[in-house]
JSON list of C-alpha atoms in Angstrom, two decimals:
[
{"chain": "A", "resi": 14, "resn": "MET", "atom": "CA", "xyz": [102.48, 98.09, 132.56]},
{"chain": "A", "resi": 15, "resn": "ARG", "atom": "CA", "xyz": [104.81, 98.88, 135.42]},
{"chain": "A", "resi": 16, "resn": "VAL", "atom": "CA", "xyz": [103.56, 100.71, 138.49]},
{"chain": "A", "resi": 17, "resn": "ASN", "atom": "CA", "xyz": [105.68, 103.78, 137.78]},
{"chain": "A", "resi": 18, "resn": "ARG", "atom": "CA", "xyz": [104.34, 103.88, 134.21]},
{"chain": "A", "resi": 19, "resn": "ILE", "atom": "CA", "xyz": [100.76, 103.70, 135.45]},
{"chain": "A", "resi": 20, "resn": "LEU", "atom": "CA", "xyz": [101.22, 106.41, 138.08]},
{"chain": "A", "resi": 21, "resn": "LEU", "atom": "CA", "xyz": [102.98, 108.78, 135.70]},
{"chain": "A", "resi": 22, "resn": "SER", "atom": "CA", "xyz": [100.49, 108.16, 132.89]},
{"chain": "A", "resi": 23, "resn": "VAL", "atom": "CA", "xyz": [97.50, 108.76, 135.16]},
{"chain": "A", "resi": 24, "resn": "ALA", "atom": "CA", "xyz": [98.99, 111.97, 136.54]},
{"chain": "A", "resi": 25, "resn": "LEU", "atom": "CA", "xyz": [99.89, 113.35, 133.12]},
{"chain": "A", "resi": 26, "resn": "VAL", "atom": "CA", "xyz": [96.55, 112.39, 131.57]},
{"chain": "A", "resi": 27, "resn": "VAL", "atom": "CA", "xyz": [94.56, 113.98, 134.39]},
{"chain": "A", "resi": 28, "resn": "VAL", "atom": "CA", "xyz": [96.57, 117.21, 134.22]},
{"chain": "A", "resi": 29, "resn": "ALA", "atom": "CA", "xyz": [96.27, 117.34, 130.43]},
{"chain": "A", "resi": 30, "resn": "LEU", "atom": "CA", "xyz": [92.52, 116.76, 130.54]},
{"chain": "A", "resi": 31, "resn": "VAL", "atom": "CA", "xyz": [91.97, 119.44, 133.20]},
{"chain": "A", "resi": 32, "resn": "ILE", "atom": "CA", "xyz": [93.99, 121.99, 131.22]},
{"chain": "A", "resi": 33, "resn": "GLN", "atom": "CA", "xyz": [92.21, 121.11, 127.99]},
{"chain": "A", "resi": 34, "resn": "VAL", "atom": "CA", "xyz": [88.71, 121.36, 129.47]},
{"chain": "A", "resi": 35, "resn": "SER", "atom": "CA", "xyz": [89.28, 124.41, 131.66]},
{"chain": "A", "resi": 36, "resn": "VAL", "atom": "CA", "xyz": [91.64, 126.45, 129.44]},
{"chain": "A", "resi": 37, "resn": "LEU", "atom": "CA", "xyz": [92.01, 125.31, 125.84]},
{"chain": "A", "resi": 38, "resn": "ALA", "atom": "CA", "xyz": [88.34, 124.57, 125.27]},
{"chain": "A", "resi": 39, "resn": "ARG", "atom": "CA", "xyz": [87.44, 128.10, 126.40]},
{"chain": "A", "resi": 40, "resn": "LEU", "atom": "CA", "xyz": [89.73, 129.88, 123.97]},
{"chain": "A", "resi": 41, "resn": "HIS", "atom": "CA", "xyz": [87.02, 129.66, 121.27]},
{"chain": "A", "resi": 42, "resn": "LEU", "atom": "CA", "xyz": [89.55, 129.24, 118.47]},
{"chain": "A", "resi": 43, "resn": "PRO", "atom": "CA", "xyz": [88.21, 128.79, 114.96]},
{"chain": "A", "resi": 44, "resn": "GLY", "atom": "CA", "xyz": [87.78, 125.16, 113.96]},
{"chain": "A", "resi": 45, "resn": "ALA", "atom": "CA", "xyz": [89.12, 122.45, 116.23]},
{"chain": "A", "resi": 46, "resn": "VAL", "atom": "CA", "xyz": [90.39, 122.66, 119.80]},
{"chain": "A", "resi": 47, "resn": "PRO", "atom": "CA", "xyz": [94.10, 122.05, 120.56]},
{"chain": "A", "resi": 48, "resn": "ASP", "atom": "CA", "xyz": [94.22, 118.46, 121.76]},
{"chain": "A", "resi": 49, "resn": "LEU", "atom": "CA", "xyz": [96.59, 118.41, 124.73]},
{"chain": "A", "resi": 50, "resn": "LEU", "atom": "CA", "xyz": [95.33, 114.97, 125.71]},
{"chain": "A", "resi": 51, "resn": "LEU", "atom": "CA", "xyz": [96.31, 113.57, 122.32]},
{"chain": "A", "resi": 52, "resn": "LEU", "atom": "CA", "xyz": [99.81, 115.06, 122.58]},
{"chain": "A", "resi": 53, "resn": "THR", "atom": "CA", "xyz": [100.22, 113.47, 126.01]},
{"chain": "A", "resi": 54, "resn": "VAL", "atom": "CA", "xyz": [99.27, 110.07, 124.64]},
{"chain": "A", "resi": 55, "resn": "LEU", "atom": "CA", "xyz": [101.66, 110.50, 121.73]},
{"chain": "A", "resi": 56, "resn": "GLY", "atom": "CA", "xyz": [104.57, 111.47, 123.98]},
{"chain": "A", "resi": 57, "resn": "LEU", "atom": "CA", "xyz": [104.04, 108.42, 126.19]},
{"chain": "A", "resi": 58, "resn": "ALA", "atom": "CA", "xyz": [103.52, 106.10, 123.21]},
{"chain": "A", "resi": 59, "resn": "LEU", "atom": "CA", "xyz": [106.83, 107.17, 121.66]},
{"chain": "A", "resi": 60, "resn": "VAL", "atom": "CA", "xyz": [108.56, 105.99, 124.84]},
{"chain": "A", "resi": 61, "resn": "TYR", "atom": "CA", "xyz": [106.43, 103.00, 125.95]},
{"chain": "A", "resi": 62, "resn": "GLY", "atom": "CA", "xyz": [105.86, 101.50, 122.50]},
{"chain": "A", "resi": 63, "resn": "HIS", "atom": "CA", "xyz": [102.68, 100.29, 120.79]},
{"chain": "A", "resi": 64, "resn": "VAL", "atom": "CA", "xyz": [101.29, 98.20, 123.67]},
{"chain": "A", "resi": 65, "resn": "GLY", "atom": "CA", "xyz": [101.79, 100.93, 126.28]},
{"chain": "A", "resi": 66, "resn": "GLY", "atom": "CA", "xyz": [100.54, 103.55, 123.83]},
{"chain": "A", "resi": 67, "resn": "ALA", "atom": "CA", "xyz": [97.34, 101.61, 123.23]},
{"chain": "A", "resi": 68, "resn": "LEU", "atom": "CA", "xyz": [96.69, 101.17, 126.96]},
{"chain": "A", "resi": 69, "resn": "VAL", "atom": "CA", "xyz": [97.41, 104.81, 127.75]},
{"chain": "A", "resi": 70, "resn": "GLY", "atom": "CA", "xyz": [95.29, 105.94, 124.82]},
{"chain": "A", "resi": 71, "resn": "PHE", "atom": "CA", "xyz": [92.34, 103.82, 125.88]},
{"chain": "A", "resi": 72, "resn": "GLY", "atom": "CA", "xyz": [92.49, 105.04, 129.47]},
{"chain": "A", "resi": 73, "resn": "ALA", "atom": "CA", "xyz": [92.88, 108.68, 128.46]},
{"chain": "A", "resi": 74, "resn": "GLY", "atom": "CA", "xyz": [90.04, 108.45, 125.95]},
{"chain": "A", "resi": 75, "resn": "LEU", "atom": "CA", "xyz": [87.72, 106.75, 128.42]},
{"chain": "A", "resi": 76, "resn": "LEU", "atom": "CA", "xyz": [88.43, 109.44, 131.00]},
{"chain": "A", "resi": 77, "resn": "ALA", "atom": "CA", "xyz": [87.65, 112.11, 128.40]},
{"chain": "A", "resi": 78, "resn": "ASP", "atom": "CA", "xyz": [84.42, 110.29, 127.51]},
{"chain": "A", "resi": 79, "resn": "LEU", "atom": "CA", "xyz": [83.24, 110.33, 131.12]},
{"chain": "A", "resi": 80, "resn": "ALA", "atom": "CA", "xyz": [84.48, 113.78, 132.14]},
{"chain": "A", "resi": 81, "resn": "PRO", "atom": "CA", "xyz": [82.04, 116.68, 131.75]},
{"chain": "A", "resi": 82, "resn": "PRO", "atom": "CA", "xyz": [81.10, 118.41, 129.51]},
{"chain": "A", "resi": 83, "resn": "ALA", "atom": "CA", "xyz": [81.34, 115.33, 127.25]},
{"chain": "A", "resi": 84, "resn": "ASP", "atom": "CA", "xyz": [78.29, 115.12, 124.98]},
{"chain": "A", "resi": 85, "resn": "HIS", "atom": "CA", "xyz": [79.06, 111.93, 123.05]},
{"chain": "A", "resi": 86, "resn": "ALA", "atom": "CA", "xyz": [78.70, 108.21, 123.65]},
{"chain": "A", "resi": 87, "resn": "ALA", "atom": "CA", "xyz": [81.07, 106.73, 126.23]},
{"chain": "A", "resi": 88, "resn": "GLY", "atom": "CA", "xyz": [83.87, 104.75, 124.64]},
{"chain": "A", "resi": 89, "resn": "ARG", "atom": "CA", "xyz": [83.97, 106.72, 121.41]},
{"chain": "A", "resi": 90, "resn": "TYR", "atom": "CA", "xyz": [87.11, 108.73, 122.14]},
{"chain": "A", "resi": 91, "resn": "ALA", "atom": "CA", "xyz": [88.61, 105.77, 124.02]},
{"chain": "A", "resi": 92, "resn": "LEU", "atom": "CA", "xyz": [88.49, 103.69, 120.84]},
{"chain": "A", "resi": 93, "resn": "VAL", "atom": "CA", "xyz": [90.02, 106.50, 118.79]},
{"chain": "A", "resi": 94, "resn": "LEU", "atom": "CA", "xyz": [92.92, 107.19, 121.17]},
{"chain": "A", "resi": 95, "resn": "CYS", "atom": "CA", "xyz": [93.55, 103.47, 121.65]},
{"chain": "A", "resi": 96, "resn": "VAL", "atom": "CA", "xyz": [94.11, 103.05, 117.90]},
{"chain": "A", "resi": 97, "resn": "ILE", "atom": "CA", "xyz": [96.17, 106.25, 117.64]},
{"chain": "A", "resi": 98, "resn": "GLY", "atom": "CA", "xyz": [98.30, 105.32, 120.65]},
{"chain": "A", "resi": 99, "resn": "TYR", "atom": "CA", "xyz": [99.01, 101.89, 119.19]},
{"chain": "A", "resi": 100, "resn": "LEU", "atom": "CA", "xyz": [100.02, 103.30, 115.80]},
{"chain": "A", "resi": 101, "resn": "ALA", "atom": "CA", "xyz": [102.15, 106.05, 117.37]},
{"chain": "A", "resi": 102, "resn": "GLY", "atom": "CA", "xyz": [103.96, 103.47, 119.49]},
{"chain": "A", "resi": 103, "resn": "LEU", "atom": "CA", "xyz": [105.06, 101.68, 116.34]},
{"chain": "A", "resi": 104, "resn": "ALA", "atom": "CA", "xyz": [107.14, 104.77, 115.48]},
{"chain": "A", "resi": 105, "resn": "LYS", "atom": "CA", "xyz": [109.29, 104.33, 118.59]},
{"chain": "A", "resi": 106, "resn": "PRO", "atom": "CA", "xyz": [112.96, 103.96, 117.53]},
{"chain": "A", "resi": 107, "resn": "ASP", "atom": "CA", "xyz": [114.56, 100.64, 118.46]},
{"chain": "A", "resi": 108, "resn": "ASN", "atom": "CA", "xyz": [117.63, 102.30, 119.97]},
{"chain": "A", "resi": 109, "resn": "GLY", "atom": "CA", "xyz": [115.57, 104.92, 121.82]},
{"chain": "A", "resi": 110, "resn": "ARG", "atom": "CA", "xyz": [117.34, 107.80, 120.09]},
{"chain": "A", "resi": 111, "resn": "LEU", "atom": "CA", "xyz": [116.16, 110.28, 117.51]},
{"chain": "A", "resi": 112, "resn": "ARG", "atom": "CA", "xyz": [118.41, 112.52, 115.45]},
{"chain": "A", "resi": 113, "resn": "SER", "atom": "CA", "xyz": [115.82, 115.14, 114.44]},
{"chain": "A", "resi": 114, "resn": "ALA", "atom": "CA", "xyz": [112.33, 116.38, 115.24]},
{"chain": "A", "resi": 115, "resn": "THR", "atom": "CA", "xyz": [110.98, 115.48, 111.80]},
{"chain": "A", "resi": 116, "resn": "GLY", "atom": "CA", "xyz": [109.75, 112.04, 112.85]},
{"chain": "A", "resi": 117, "resn": "PRO", "atom": "CA", "xyz": [107.74, 113.16, 115.91]},
{"chain": "A", "resi": 118, "resn": "LEU", "atom": "CA", "xyz": [106.27, 116.10, 114.00]},
{"chain": "A", "resi": 119, "resn": "VAL", "atom": "CA", "xyz": [105.10, 113.75, 111.27]},
{"chain": "A", "resi": 120, "resn": "VAL", "atom": "CA", "xyz": [103.58, 111.51, 113.94]},
{"chain": "A", "resi": 121, "resn": "VAL", "atom": "CA", "xyz": [101.80, 114.47, 115.54]},
{"chain": "A", "resi": 122, "resn": "GLY", "atom": "CA", "xyz": [100.41, 115.73, 112.23]},
{"chain": "A", "resi": 123, "resn": "ALA", "atom": "CA", "xyz": [99.25, 112.28, 111.15]},
{"chain": "A", "resi": 124, "resn": "ALA", "atom": "CA", "xyz": [97.73, 111.62, 114.58]},
{"chain": "A", "resi": 125, "resn": "ALA", "atom": "CA", "xyz": [95.83, 114.92, 114.56]},
{"chain": "A", "resi": 126, "resn": "VAL", "atom": "CA", "xyz": [94.32, 114.16, 111.15]},
{"chain": "A", "resi": 127, "resn": "GLY", "atom": "CA", "xyz": [93.73, 110.51, 111.99]},
{"chain": "A", "resi": 128, "resn": "THR", "atom": "CA", "xyz": [92.05, 111.32, 115.31]},
{"chain": "A", "resi": 129, "resn": "THR", "atom": "CA", "xyz": [89.65, 113.75, 113.64]},
{"chain": "A", "resi": 130, "resn": "LEU", "atom": "CA", "xyz": [88.80, 111.29, 110.86]},
{"chain": "A", "resi": 131, "resn": "LEU", "atom": "CA", "xyz": [88.32, 108.34, 113.21]},
{"chain": "A", "resi": 132, "resn": "TYR", "atom": "CA", "xyz": [86.22, 110.41, 115.62]},
{"chain": "A", "resi": 133, "resn": "ALA", "atom": "CA", "xyz": [84.01, 111.63, 112.77]},
{"chain": "A", "resi": 134, "resn": "GLY", "atom": "CA", "xyz": [83.79, 108.11, 111.31]},
{"chain": "A", "resi": 135, "resn": "VAL", "atom": "CA", "xyz": [82.76, 106.52, 114.60]},
{"chain": "A", "resi": 136, "resn": "GLY", "atom": "CA", "xyz": [80.27, 109.37, 115.07]},
{"chain": "A", "resi": 137, "resn": "ALA", "atom": "CA", "xyz": [78.77, 108.67, 111.67]},
{"chain": "A", "resi": 138, "resn": "LEU", "atom": "CA", "xyz": [78.27, 105.02, 112.65]},
{"chain": "A", "resi": 139, "resn": "VAL", "atom": "CA", "xyz": [76.34, 105.99, 115.79]},
{"chain": "A", "resi": 140, "resn": "GLY", "atom": "CA", "xyz": [74.36, 108.75, 114.07]},
{"chain": "A", "resi": 141, "resn": "ASP", "atom": "CA", "xyz": [76.37, 111.81, 115.13]},
{"chain": "A", "resi": 142, "resn": "THR", "atom": "CA", "xyz": [76.69, 114.13, 112.11]},
{"chain": "A", "resi": 143, "resn": "ALA", "atom": "CA", "xyz": [78.04, 117.21, 113.91]},
{"chain": "A", "resi": 144, "resn": "ALA", "atom": "CA", "xyz": [81.28, 117.10, 111.92]},
{"chain": "A", "resi": 145, "resn": "ARG", "atom": "CA", "xyz": [79.35, 117.57, 108.67]},
{"chain": "A", "resi": 146, "resn": "HIS", "atom": "CA", "xyz": [77.75, 120.78, 109.91]},
{"chain": "A", "resi": 147, "resn": "VAL", "atom": "CA", "xyz": [81.02, 122.24, 111.19]},
{"chain": "A", "resi": 148, "resn": "GLY", "atom": "CA", "xyz": [82.99, 121.28, 108.09]},
{"chain": "A", "resi": 149, "resn": "LEU", "atom": "CA", "xyz": [85.37, 118.33, 108.13]},
{"chain": "A", "resi": 150, "resn": "PRO", "atom": "CA", "xyz": [88.12, 119.95, 105.98]},
{"chain": "A", "resi": 151, "resn": "SER", "atom": "CA", "xyz": [88.41, 122.95, 108.30]},
{"chain": "A", "resi": 152, "resn": "LEU", "atom": "CA", "xyz": [88.49, 120.64, 111.31]},
{"chain": "A", "resi": 153, "resn": "LEU", "atom": "CA", "xyz": [91.32, 118.61, 109.80]},
{"chain": "A", "resi": 154, "resn": "PHE", "atom": "CA", "xyz": [93.38, 121.69, 108.95]},
{"chain": "A", "resi": 155, "resn": "THR", "atom": "CA", "xyz": [92.94, 123.47, 112.28]},
{"chain": "A", "resi": 156, "resn": "ALA", "atom": "CA", "xyz": [93.47, 120.27, 114.32]},
{"chain": "A", "resi": 157, "resn": "ALA", "atom": "CA", "xyz": [96.78, 119.58, 112.58]},
{"chain": "A", "resi": 158, "resn": "LEU", "atom": "CA", "xyz": [97.84, 123.23, 112.82]},
{"chain": "A", "resi": 159, "resn": "TYR", "atom": "CA", "xyz": [97.08, 123.65, 116.52]},
{"chain": "A", "resi": 160, "resn": "ASP", "atom": "CA", "xyz": [98.62, 120.34, 117.53]},
{"chain": "A", "resi": 161, "resn": "LEU", "atom": "CA", "xyz": [101.80, 120.95, 115.52]},
{"chain": "A", "resi": 162, "resn": "LEU", "atom": "CA", "xyz": [102.21, 124.39, 117.12]},
{"chain": "A", "resi": 163, "resn": "LEU", "atom": "CA", "xyz": [101.67, 122.99, 120.61]},
{"chain": "A", "resi": 164, "resn": "ALA", "atom": "CA", "xyz": [103.69, 119.78, 120.18]},
{"chain": "A", "resi": 165, "resn": "PRO", "atom": "CA", "xyz": [107.24, 121.22, 120.66]},
{"chain": "A", "resi": 166, "resn": "PHE", "atom": "CA", "xyz": [106.21, 122.57, 124.07]},
{"chain": "A", "resi": 167, "resn": "VAL", "atom": "CA", "xyz": [104.51, 119.37, 125.27]},
{"chain": "A", "resi": 168, "resn": "VAL", "atom": "CA", "xyz": [105.81, 116.18, 123.67]},
{"chain": "A", "resi": 169, "resn": "PRO", "atom": "CA", "xyz": [109.55, 116.57, 124.56]},
{"chain": "A", "resi": 170, "resn": "GLY", "atom": "CA", "xyz": [108.71, 117.19, 128.22]},
{"chain": "A", "resi": 171, "resn": "ILE", "atom": "CA", "xyz": [106.34, 114.22, 128.35]},
{"chain": "A", "resi": 172, "resn": "MET", "atom": "CA", "xyz": [108.97, 111.96, 126.82]},
{"chain": "A", "resi": 173, "resn": "ALA", "atom": "CA", "xyz": [111.68, 113.18, 129.20]},
{"chain": "A", "resi": 174, "resn": "LEU", "atom": "CA", "xyz": [109.46, 112.53, 132.23]},
{"chain": "A", "resi": 175, "resn": "ALA", "atom": "CA", "xyz": [108.63, 109.05, 130.97]},
{"chain": "A", "resi": 176, "resn": "ARG", "atom": "CA", "xyz": [112.34, 108.29, 130.53]},
{"chain": "A", "resi": 177, "resn": "ARG", "atom": "CA", "xyz": [113.25, 109.51, 134.00]},
{"chain": "A", "resi": 178, "resn": "ALA", "atom": "CA", "xyz": [110.39, 107.61, 135.65]},
{"chain": "A", "resi": 179, "resn": "GLU", "atom": "CA", "xyz": [111.75, 104.38, 134.20]},
{"chain": "A", "resi": 180, "resn": "HIS", "atom": "CA", "xyz": [115.32, 105.15, 135.37]},
{"chain": "A", "resi": 181, "resn": "ASP", "atom": "CA", "xyz": [116.47, 104.73, 131.79]},
{"chain": "A", "resi": 182, "resn": "PRO", "atom": "CA", "xyz": [120.23, 105.26, 131.32]},
{"chain": "A", "resi": 183, "resn": "LEU", "atom": "CA", "xyz": [119.40, 107.40, 128.28]},
{"chain": "A", "resi": 184, "resn": "ALA", "atom": "CA", "xyz": [117.83, 109.94, 130.63]},
{"chain": "A", "resi": 185, "resn": "ASP", "atom": "CA", "xyz": [120.93, 110.15, 132.85]},
{"chain": "A", "resi": 186, "resn": "THR", "atom": "CA", "xyz": [122.63, 113.50, 132.65]},
{"chain": "A", "resi": 187, "resn": "ASN", "atom": "CA", "xyz": [126.06, 111.89, 132.80]},
{"chain": "A", "resi": 188, "resn": "SER", "atom": "CA", "xyz": [125.45, 109.95, 129.58]},
{"chain": "A", "resi": 189, "resn": "ALA", "atom": "CA", "xyz": [123.47, 112.65, 127.79]},
{"chain": "A", "resi": 190, "resn": "ALA", "atom": "CA", "xyz": [126.52, 113.85, 125.87]},
{"chain": "A", "resi": 191, "resn": "GLN", "atom": "CA", "xyz": [127.18, 110.39, 124.44]},
{"chain": "A", "resi": 192, "resn": "SER", "atom": "CA", "xyz": [123.69, 108.98, 123.79]},
{"chain": "A", "resi": 193, "resn": "PRO", "atom": "CA", "xyz": [120.92, 111.60, 123.89]},
{"chain": "A", "resi": 194, "resn": "ASP", "atom": "CA", "xyz": [117.39, 110.30, 124.37]},
{"chain": "A", "resi": 195, "resn": "ILE", "atom": "CA", "xyz": [114.40, 110.99, 122.14]},
{"chain": "A", "resi": 196, "resn": "SER", "atom": "CA", "xyz": [113.40, 114.25, 123.83]},
{"chain": "A", "resi": 197, "resn": "SER", "atom": "CA", "xyz": [116.93, 115.67, 123.77]},
{"chain": "A", "resi": 198, "resn": "GLY", "atom": "CA", "xyz": [117.18, 114.71, 120.11]},
{"chain": "A", "resi": 199, "resn": "TRP", "atom": "CA", "xyz": [113.98, 116.69, 119.49]},
{"chain": "A", "resi": 200, "resn": "LEU", "atom": "CA", "xyz": [115.22, 119.79, 121.33]},
{"chain": "A", "resi": 201, "resn": "SER", "atom": "CA", "xyz": [118.79, 119.81, 120.03]},
{"chain": "A", "resi": 202, "resn": "SER", "atom": "CA", "xyz": [118.04, 119.02, 116.38]},
{"chain": "A", "resi": 203, "resn": "GLY", "atom": "CA", "xyz": [119.26, 121.73, 114.07]},
{"chain": "A", "resi": 204, "resn": "THR", "atom": "CA", "xyz": [121.51, 123.35, 116.69]},
{"chain": "A", "resi": 205, "resn": "GLY", "atom": "CA", "xyz": [125.26, 123.55, 116.97]},
{"chain": "A", "resi": 206, "resn": "LEU", "atom": "CA", "xyz": [125.53, 121.45, 120.13]},
{"chain": "A", "resi": 207, "resn": "ARG", "atom": "CA", "xyz": [126.92, 118.41, 118.34]},
{"chain": "A", "resi": 208, "resn": "ILE", "atom": "CA", "xyz": [129.37, 120.51, 116.33]},
{"chain": "A", "resi": 209, "resn": "GLY", "atom": "CA", "xyz": [130.64, 122.05, 119.56]},
{"chain": "A", "resi": 210, "resn": "ARG", "atom": "CA", "xyz": [131.17, 118.63, 121.13]},
{"chain": "A", "resi": 211, "resn": "GLN", "atom": "CA", "xyz": [133.07, 117.44, 118.07]},
{"chain": "A", "resi": 212, "resn": "ARG", "atom": "CA", "xyz": [135.35, 120.50, 118.18]},
{"chain": "A", "resi": 213, "resn": "ASN", "atom": "CA", "xyz": [136.06, 119.95, 121.87]},
{"chain": "A", "resi": 214, "resn": "ALA", "atom": "CA", "xyz": [136.95, 116.32, 121.19]},
{"chain": "A", "resi": 215, "resn": "LEU", "atom": "CA", "xyz": [139.34, 117.36, 118.40]},
{"chain": "A", "resi": 216, "resn": "ARG", "atom": "CA", "xyz": [140.99, 119.92, 120.66]},
{"chain": "A", "resi": 217, "resn": "MET", "atom": "CA", "xyz": [141.51, 117.32, 123.39]},
{"chain": "A", "resi": 218, "resn": "LYS", "atom": "CA", "xyz": [143.05, 114.88, 120.90]},
{"chain": "A", "resi": 219, "resn": "THR", "atom": "CA", "xyz": [145.39, 117.60, 119.61]},
{"chain": "A", "resi": 220, "resn": "ALA", "atom": "CA", "xyz": [146.48, 118.51, 123.12]},
{"chain": "A", "resi": 221, "resn": "ARG", "atom": "CA", "xyz": [147.20, 114.89, 124.00]},
{"chain": "A", "resi": 222, "resn": "ALA", "atom": "CA", "xyz": [149.23, 114.45, 120.82]},
{"chain": "A", "resi": 223, "resn": "ARG", "atom": "CA", "xyz": [151.34, 117.53, 121.69]},
{"chain": "A", "resi": 224, "resn": "VAL", "atom": "CA", "xyz": [152.01, 116.22, 125.22]},
{"chain": "A", "resi": 225, "resn": "ALA", "atom": "CA", "xyz": [153.02, 112.80, 123.88]},
{"chain": "A", "resi": 226, "resn": "ARG", "atom": "CA", "xyz": [155.33, 114.42, 121.29]},
{"chain": "A", "resi": 227, "resn": "ALA", "atom": "CA", "xyz": [156.95, 116.62, 123.93]},
{"chain": "A", "resi": 228, "resn": "GLY", "atom": "CA", "xyz": [157.57, 113.54, 126.11]},
{"chain": "A", "resi": 229, "resn": "ARG", "atom": "CA", "xyz": [159.27, 111.73, 123.28]},
{"chain": "A", "resi": 230, "resn": "ILE", "atom": "CA", "xyz": [161.50, 114.73, 122.52]},
{"chain": "A", "resi": 231, "resn": "LYS", "atom": "CA", "xyz": [162.58, 114.99, 126.18]},
{"chain": "A", "resi": 232, "resn": "GLY", "atom": "CA", "xyz": [163.36, 111.27, 126.25]},
{"chain": "A", "resi": 233, "resn": "VAL", "atom": "CA", "xyz": [165.64, 111.63, 123.21]},
{"chain": "A", "resi": 234, "resn": "LYS", "atom": "CA", "xyz": [167.50, 114.59, 124.72]},
{"chain": "A", "resi": 235, "resn": "ARG", "atom": "CA", "xyz": [168.17, 112.67, 127.95]},
{"chain": "A", "resi": 236, "resn": "LEU", "atom": "CA", "xyz": [169.66, 109.80, 125.96]}
]
């Protein structure tokens, strides 16, 4: 990974982990806890691809395994986020653009369910049966619900920062009207921004046609 990718990933992962441990974990919501760290990994994976997503996921999971108040075996969450980051990176569009938010929302929902299942499965292999006592179906439902509600406020910003850190032309404000990046596609899906741009383009074409017609008429009169 590039140096700018590493620095940005480390900063975002640390901030997400601090917020999750100090704020989200203390909300005492029923069922699962909103996984801000998972959303950060998903946002970076959708920009960096499957290899970068796997590396970011492994590093973020290992940091979560070692940070207090972790009460599970080290490497357990690192393995889970590594797999999830790799799979999420496969959903990265080849052209770097996304027309709607449906794709990322599907990725977030599948990742929330997959993370819970993988975490519970790895726990069962090492003898941790806490998920059985809490209730796995309720954990799956609440994890998907919380992450889907939080995703529109987190994932687009993470993806925009990743684009800007790489100096990607898709993140340039001058070319945003022609080729919006993934995050702008998320935020502008379902709005009338594109319709407005199309109307403006039609108006400009009409105005140019009128000027050209007036020039031809003047040329005929002079003759």
